[in-house]
Amino acid sequence: MTHNNTKAERTGFGSKIGIILATAGSAVGLGNVWRFPYMTGENGGAAFLLVYIACILLLGLPGMISEFIVGRRAQANAARAYDNLSGERPWRFVGYLGIFTATIILGFYAVVAGWCLQYLYASLLGHVQGSADYAQTYFQQFASHPVKPVMWALAFIIITHMVVVRGVRKGIERASKFLMPILLILLVILVIASCSLPNAWKGVEFLFKPDFSKLNSHVFLEALGQAFFSLSLGTACLCTYASYFKRDTNLLGSAAQISVLDTLIAILSGLMIFPAAASVGINPDSGPSLIFITLPNVFQQAFGAIPVVEYVVSIMFYALLVFAALTSTISMHEIGTAFFTEEMHMKRRNASFVITLTASCISVFCAWSVGAWDSLKIMGLSLMDFCDRLTANILLPLGGMLTCIFVGWFIPRKIVFEEFTNQGSINANLFLLFVFTVRYICPIGIVLVFLHQLGII
Ligand code: TRP
């Protein structure tokens, strides 16, 4: 009976297209629009992009299919899924690791999402327009304010909480159907606007003309981390979502579609930011503030001649960014919520509350660590950057690697075959390639990147 109840509570997603959209919604977020440009900017541009694409194809795509296989087969939350399929309890650990990682990510991600909310609010009031200098000062003053960034971050977590508890995910799915295409169209418009600014070509060159002397071991690790972060891999997040998939969902096809869409949005974001940054003389390696100090200039320079257009475009952009961030935070929240609901037999409301409270605490400290408490450093990084690098560069690749090893070596081959090919009806030709990749390429590739970073090879 209890089991039936939890089942009923879990079937949150509606139509087939809705499920795929929700998964794409998890993948597409601040990772594409905020983190990708700033990582690319800090790691030398085009050469980073090439390594990033290689990571998506060789490690990310097979990793995503692996999480899908575990989730859809087990039809359970992160921890139970690994346990069910192996019959060996230690594998639950991968699920626990995922829940831990996702909650930390939710904590610092909400800070950036909160910045977006503040920018939405400020653009409604018409406050974020001005020169490059003005945009930089505005950002610094806001981010270092002791109260404002904390309030916005908490507001964002509360919105996420409300969606997760009320299960209005159906509404979100429906909204995704038209908001995602609008985001894409608006991005294209902004790319065109940004690329037509004076000296924009320097930014385009930065993104597409590789300088291989910029490649070092750290660049490989950052590209790997960014690929996993952007695809929402390595926390059993996609595994949790795949547990809501239908039997006839094509796992390979869906993973390919989501990866292509995700990479496209990241590249478009780069094409929106770098030409504009080059044009007004903002350094591409400005770090986490990059999009916040660059965008107001794009809006002003491209549309400033007609103030109404500038006003509307900036509001639309920040609103879409907030929406994209929300579909991602929902997915991070859902991992822990599903776990506590099903494994600890908690009410969904209480389970969500545990995650909300934990993430809120992390968020408050992260928000302070980039402003009022910026002298507090862990290994030379602010708490926010530390949480970001710890999760993206270490915990996500580790979680992804364990999932690949699990699928490649521990789940009976017959089960993997059934899930990959939907009972032998599709993709059978690519099956052996997939198995080879998850058995050897992914684990070895990730270990090599780690060892290289440590200076061992
Ligand atoms: N992929 C999302 C983005 O690009 C972030 C995200 C959502 C995530 N869920 C995740 C990252 C789970 C790691 C793990 O914004």
Coordinates of C-alpha atoms in Angstrom, one line a residue, residues 18-340:
G18 CA 6.8 16.6 -21.5
I19 CA 9.2 14.1 -20.0
I20 CA 11.9 14.8 -22.5
L21 CA 11.3 18.6 -22.1
A22 CA 11.6 18.2 -18.4
T23 CA 14.9 16.4 -18.8
A24 CA 16.1 19.0 -21.3
G25 CA 14.9 21.6 -18.8
S26 CA 17.1 20.1 -16.2
A27 CA 20.1 20.2 -18.5
V28 CA 19.6 23.7 -19.9
G29 CA 20.1 26.4 -17.3
L30 CA 22.7 28.7 -15.9
G31 CA 25.3 26.1 -16.7
N32 CA 24.8 27.0 -20.4
V33 CA 24.2 30.7 -20.2
W34 CA 26.3 31.7 -17.1
R35 CA 28.9 29.0 -16.4
F36 CA 29.9 28.0 -19.9
P37 CA 30.9 31.5 -21.1
Y38 CA 32.8 32.2 -17.9
M39 CA 34.6 28.9 -17.9
T40 CA 35.5 29.3 -21.6
G41 CA 36.7 32.8 -20.9
E42 CA 38.9 31.7 -18.0
N43 CA 40.3 28.8 -19.9
G44 CA 41.4 30.4 -23.1
G45 CA 38.5 30.2 -25.5
A46 CA 38.3 28.0 -28.6
A47 CA 40.7 25.3 -27.4
F48 CA 38.6 24.8 -24.3
L49 CA 35.5 24.6 -26.5
L50 CA 37.0 21.7 -28.5
V51 CA 37.9 19.8 -25.4
Y52 CA 34.5 20.5 -24.0
I53 CA 32.8 19.0 -27.1
A54 CA 35.0 16.0 -27.0
C55 CA 34.0 15.5 -23.3
I56 CA 30.3 15.7 -24.2
L57 CA 30.6 13.1 -27.0
L58 CA 33.0 10.6 -25.5
L59 CA 32.0 10.8 -21.8
G60 CA 28.8 12.8 -21.4
L61 CA 26.6 11.1 -23.9
P62 CA 27.4 7.6 -22.8
G63 CA 27.2 8.7 -19.1
M64 CA 23.7 10.2 -19.8
I65 CA 22.5 7.0 -21.4
S66 CA 23.9 5.0 -18.4
E67 CA 21.9 7.1 -15.9
F68 CA 18.8 6.7 -18.1
I69 CA 19.3 2.9 -18.1
V70 CA 19.6 2.7 -14.3
G71 CA 16.7 5.0 -13.6
R72 CA 14.2 3.6 -16.1
R73 CA 15.0 0.0 -15.2
A74 CA 14.9 0.4 -11.5
Q75 CA 11.9 2.8 -11.4
A76 CA 13.1 4.1 -8.1
N77 CA 14.9 7.0 -6.4
A78 CA 18.7 7.4 -6.7
A79 CA 19.8 5.2 -3.8
R80 CA 17.3 2.4 -4.3
A81 CA 17.9 2.3 -8.0
Y82 CA 21.6 1.3 -7.7
D83 CA 20.8 -1.1 -4.9
N84 CA 17.9 -2.8 -6.8
L85 CA 19.8 -3.4 -10.0
S86 CA 23.0 -4.8 -8.4
G87 CA 21.5 -6.6 -5.4
E88 CA 24.6 -5.3 -3.6
R89 CA 24.0 -2.6 -1.0
P90 CA 27.4 -0.8 -1.4
W91 CA 26.2 0.6 -4.7
R92 CA 23.6 2.6 -2.8
F93 CA 26.5 4.8 -2.0
V94 CA 26.5 6.2 -5.6
G95 CA 22.9 7.4 -4.9
Y96 CA 23.9 8.9 -1.6
L97 CA 26.8 10.7 -3.3
G98 CA 24.5 12.0 -5.9
I99 CA 22.0 13.4 -3.3
F100 CA 24.8 15.0 -1.4
T101 CA 26.3 16.6 -4.5
A102 CA 23.0 17.8 -5.9
T103 CA 22.1 19.6 -2.7
I104 CA 25.4 21.4 -2.6
I105 CA 24.9 22.5 -6.2
L106 CA 21.4 23.7 -5.4
G107 CA 23.0 25.8 -2.6
F108 CA 25.4 27.8 -4.8
Y109 CA 23.3 27.6 -8.0
A110 CA 20.5 29.4 -6.1
V111 CA 22.9 32.3 -5.4
V112 CA 23.4 32.9 -9.2
A113 CA 19.7 32.3 -9.9
G114 CA 19.0 34.9 -7.2
W115 CA 21.3 37.3 -9.1
C116 CA 19.1 36.7 -12.2
L117 CA 16.0 37.4 -10.1
Q118 CA 17.5 40.6 -8.9
Y119 CA 18.4 41.6 -12.5
L120 CA 14.9 40.8 -13.6
Y121 CA 13.5 43.0 -10.9
A122 CA 16.0 45.8 -11.6
S123 CA 15.2 45.6 -15.3
L124 CA 11.5 45.9 -14.6
L125 CA 12.4 49.1 -12.8
G126 CA 14.7 50.2 -15.6
H127 CA 17.8 50.2 -13.4
V128 CA 20.3 48.0 -15.2
Q129 CA 21.1 50.2 -18.2
G130 CA 24.3 52.0 -18.7
S131 CA 28.0 51.9 -19.6
A132 CA 30.4 49.0 -19.0
D133 CA 31.8 50.8 -15.9
Y134 CA 28.3 51.3 -14.6
A135 CA 27.4 47.6 -15.1
Q136 CA 30.6 46.5 -13.2
T137 CA 30.0 48.8 -10.3
Y138 CA 26.3 47.9 -10.2
F139 CA 27.2 44.2 -10.0
Q140 CA 29.9 44.7 -7.3
Q141 CA 27.6 46.8 -5.2
F142 CA 24.8 44.3 -5.4
A143 CA 26.8 41.1 -4.9
S144 CA 28.6 42.5 -1.9
H145 CA 25.5 43.7 -0.2
P146 CA 25.1 41.8 3.0
V147 CA 21.3 41.2 2.7
K148 CA 20.1 41.5 -0.9
P149 CA 21.8 38.6 -2.6
V150 CA 20.9 36.3 0.4
M151 CA 17.2 37.3 0.1
W152 CA 17.1 36.7 -3.6
A153 CA 18.8 33.3 -3.3
L154 CA 16.4 32.3 -0.6
A155 CA 13.5 33.5 -2.6
F156 CA 14.6 31.3 -5.5
I157 CA 14.9 28.2 -3.3
I158 CA 11.4 28.9 -1.9
I159 CA 10.0 29.1 -5.4
T160 CA 11.7 25.8 -6.2
H161 CA 10.3 24.3 -3.0
M162 CA 6.8 25.3 -3.9
V163 CA 7.0 23.8 -7.3
V164 CA 8.4 20.5 -6.0
V165 CA 5.9 20.2 -3.2
R166 CA 2.8 21.2 -5.1
G167 CA 3.8 19.0 -8.0
V168 CA 3.0 21.8 -10.5
R169 CA 5.5 20.2 -12.7
K170 CA 2.8 19.5 -15.3
G171 CA 2.4 23.3 -15.5
I172 CA 6.1 23.7 -15.9
E173 CA 6.2 21.1 -18.6
R174 CA 3.5 22.9 -20.5
A175 CA 5.3 26.2 -20.0
S176 CA 8.6 24.6 -21.2
K177 CA 6.9 23.8 -24.5
F178 CA 6.7 27.4 -25.5
L179 CA 9.3 29.1 -23.3
M180 CA 12.2 26.9 -24.4
P181 CA 11.7 27.9 -28.1
I182 CA 11.3 31.5 -27.1
L183 CA 14.6 31.4 -25.1
L184 CA 16.3 29.9 -28.2
I185 CA 14.9 32.6 -30.5
L186 CA 15.8 35.4 -28.1
L187 CA 19.3 34.0 -27.8
V188 CA 19.7 34.1 -31.6
I189 CA 18.5 37.7 -31.7
L190 CA 21.0 38.6 -29.0
V191 CA 23.8 36.8 -30.8
I192 CA 23.1 38.8 -34.0
A193 CA 22.9 42.0 -32.0
S194 CA 26.2 41.2 -30.1
C195 CA 28.0 40.1 -33.3
S196 CA 27.1 43.4 -35.1
L197 CA 28.8 45.6 -32.4
P198 CA 32.1 47.3 -33.4
N199 CA 35.1 45.0 -32.9
A200 CA 32.8 42.0 -32.3
W201 CA 35.0 39.8 -34.5
K202 CA 37.7 39.6 -31.8
G203 CA 35.1 37.8 -29.5
V204 CA 34.1 35.4 -32.3
E205 CA 37.7 34.6 -32.9
F206 CA 38.3 34.0 -29.2
L207 CA 35.5 31.4 -29.2
F208 CA 36.3 29.7 -32.5
K209 CA 40.0 30.1 -33.3
P210 CA 41.9 27.7 -31.1
D211 CA 45.2 28.5 -29.5
F212 CA 46.5 25.1 -28.4
S213 CA 49.2 26.6 -26.3
K214 CA 46.4 27.4 -23.8
L215 CA 45.7 23.7 -23.2
N216 CA 47.0 22.4 -19.9
S217 CA 45.9 19.7 -17.5
H218 CA 43.6 22.2 -15.7
V219 CA 41.8 23.0 -18.9
F220 CA 40.9 19.3 -19.4
L221 CA 39.5 19.0 -15.9
E222 CA 37.5 22.2 -16.2
A223 CA 36.1 21.1 -19.5
L224 CA 35.2 17.7 -18.1
G225 CA 33.5 19.3 -15.1
Q226 CA 31.6 21.8 -17.3
A227 CA 30.4 19.0 -19.6
F228 CA 29.0 17.0 -16.6
F229 CA 27.5 20.1 -14.9
S230 CA 25.8 21.3 -18.1
L231 CA 24.3 17.9 -18.9
S232 CA 23.2 17.4 -15.2
L233 CA 25.3 14.3 -15.0
G234 CA 26.9 12.5 -12.1
T235 CA 24.3 13.0 -9.4
A236 CA 21.7 10.5 -10.4
C237 CA 19.5 13.4 -11.3
L238 CA 18.9 12.1 -14.7
C239 CA 18.5 8.6 -13.2
T240 CA 15.7 10.0 -11.0
Y241 CA 14.0 11.6 -14.0
A242 CA 14.5 8.5 -16.2
S243 CA 12.5 6.6 -13.5
Y244 CA 9.5 8.5 -14.8
F245 CA 10.2 7.7 -18.5
K246 CA 8.0 5.5 -20.5
R247 CA 8.9 2.0 -21.8
D248 CA 9.1 3.1 -25.4
T249 CA 11.3 6.2 -24.8
N250 CA 14.4 5.9 -27.0
L251 CA 17.2 6.4 -24.5
L252 CA 20.0 6.9 -27.0
G253 CA 17.9 9.2 -29.2
S254 CA 16.7 11.3 -26.2
A255 CA 20.2 11.6 -24.8
A256 CA 21.5 12.7 -28.2
Q257 CA 18.8 15.3 -28.7
I258 CA 19.3 16.7 -25.2
S259 CA 23.1 16.8 -25.6
V260 CA 22.9 18.6 -29.0
L261 CA 20.3 21.1 -27.7
D262 CA 22.4 21.8 -24.5
T263 CA 25.6 22.3 -26.5
L264 CA 23.9 24.5 -29.0
I265 CA 22.5 26.8 -26.2
A266 CA 26.0 27.0 -24.6
I267 CA 27.7 28.0 -27.9
L268 CA 25.0 30.6 -28.6
S269 CA 25.5 32.0 -25.1
G270 CA 29.2 32.2 -25.9
L271 CA 28.4 34.0 -29.1
M272 CA 26.2 36.4 -27.3
I273 CA 28.8 37.2 -24.6
F274 CA 32.3 37.3 -26.1
P275 CA 31.7 39.6 -29.1
A276 CA 30.0 42.1 -26.8
A277 CA 32.7 41.8 -24.2
A278 CA 35.4 42.3 -26.8
S279 CA 33.5 45.3 -28.1
V280 CA 33.3 47.2 -24.8
G281 CA 36.7 46.0 -23.5
I282 CA 35.5 43.6 -20.8
N283 CA 38.0 40.8 -20.2
P284 CA 36.7 37.3 -21.1
D285 CA 38.3 36.0 -17.9
S286 CA 36.2 38.2 -15.6
G287 CA 34.9 35.1 -13.8
P288 CA 31.4 34.5 -12.5
S289 CA 30.3 38.1 -13.0
L290 CA 31.0 37.9 -16.8
I291 CA 27.4 37.7 -18.1
F292 CA 26.1 40.2 -15.5
I293 CA 28.6 42.9 -16.5
T294 CA 28.4 42.2 -20.2
L295 CA 24.7 41.8 -20.9
P296 CA 23.5 45.3 -19.9
N297 CA 25.9 46.6 -22.6
V298 CA 24.5 44.4 -25.2
F299 CA 21.0 45.5 -24.4
Q300 CA 22.0 49.2 -24.4
Q301 CA 24.3 49.3 -27.4
A302 CA 22.1 47.1 -29.6
F303 CA 18.7 48.4 -28.7
G304 CA 19.3 51.6 -26.8
A305 CA 18.1 53.7 -29.8
I306 CA 14.6 52.6 -29.1
P307 CA 14.3 52.5 -25.3
V308 CA 11.0 50.5 -25.2
V309 CA 12.7 47.7 -27.1
E310 CA 15.7 47.7 -24.8
Y311 CA 13.4 47.6 -21.8
V312 CA 11.3 44.7 -23.2
V313 CA 14.3 42.7 -24.4
S314 CA 16.1 42.9 -21.1
I315 CA 13.0 41.9 -19.1
M316 CA 12.3 39.0 -21.4
F317 CA 15.9 37.8 -21.3
Y318 CA 16.1 37.7 -17.5
A319 CA 12.7 36.2 -17.2
L320 CA 13.7 33.4 -19.5
L321 CA 16.9 32.9 -17.6
V322 CA 15.1 32.6 -14.3
F323 CA 12.7 30.1 -15.9
A324 CA 15.6 28.0 -17.3
A325 CA 17.3 28.1 -13.9
L326 CA 14.1 27.0 -12.2
T327 CA 13.7 23.9 -14.3
S328 CA 17.2 23.0 -13.3
T329 CA 16.9 23.7 -9.6
I330 CA 13.7 21.6 -9.6
S331 CA 15.7 18.7 -10.9
M332 CA 18.4 19.1 -8.2
H333 CA 15.7 19.3 -5.5
E334 CA 13.8 16.3 -6.8
I335 CA 16.7 13.9 -6.2
G336 CA 16.8 14.4 -2.5
T337 CA 13.1 14.8 -2.2
A338 CA 12.3 11.5 -4.0
F339 CA 14.9 9.8 -1.8
F340 CA 13.6 11.0 1.6

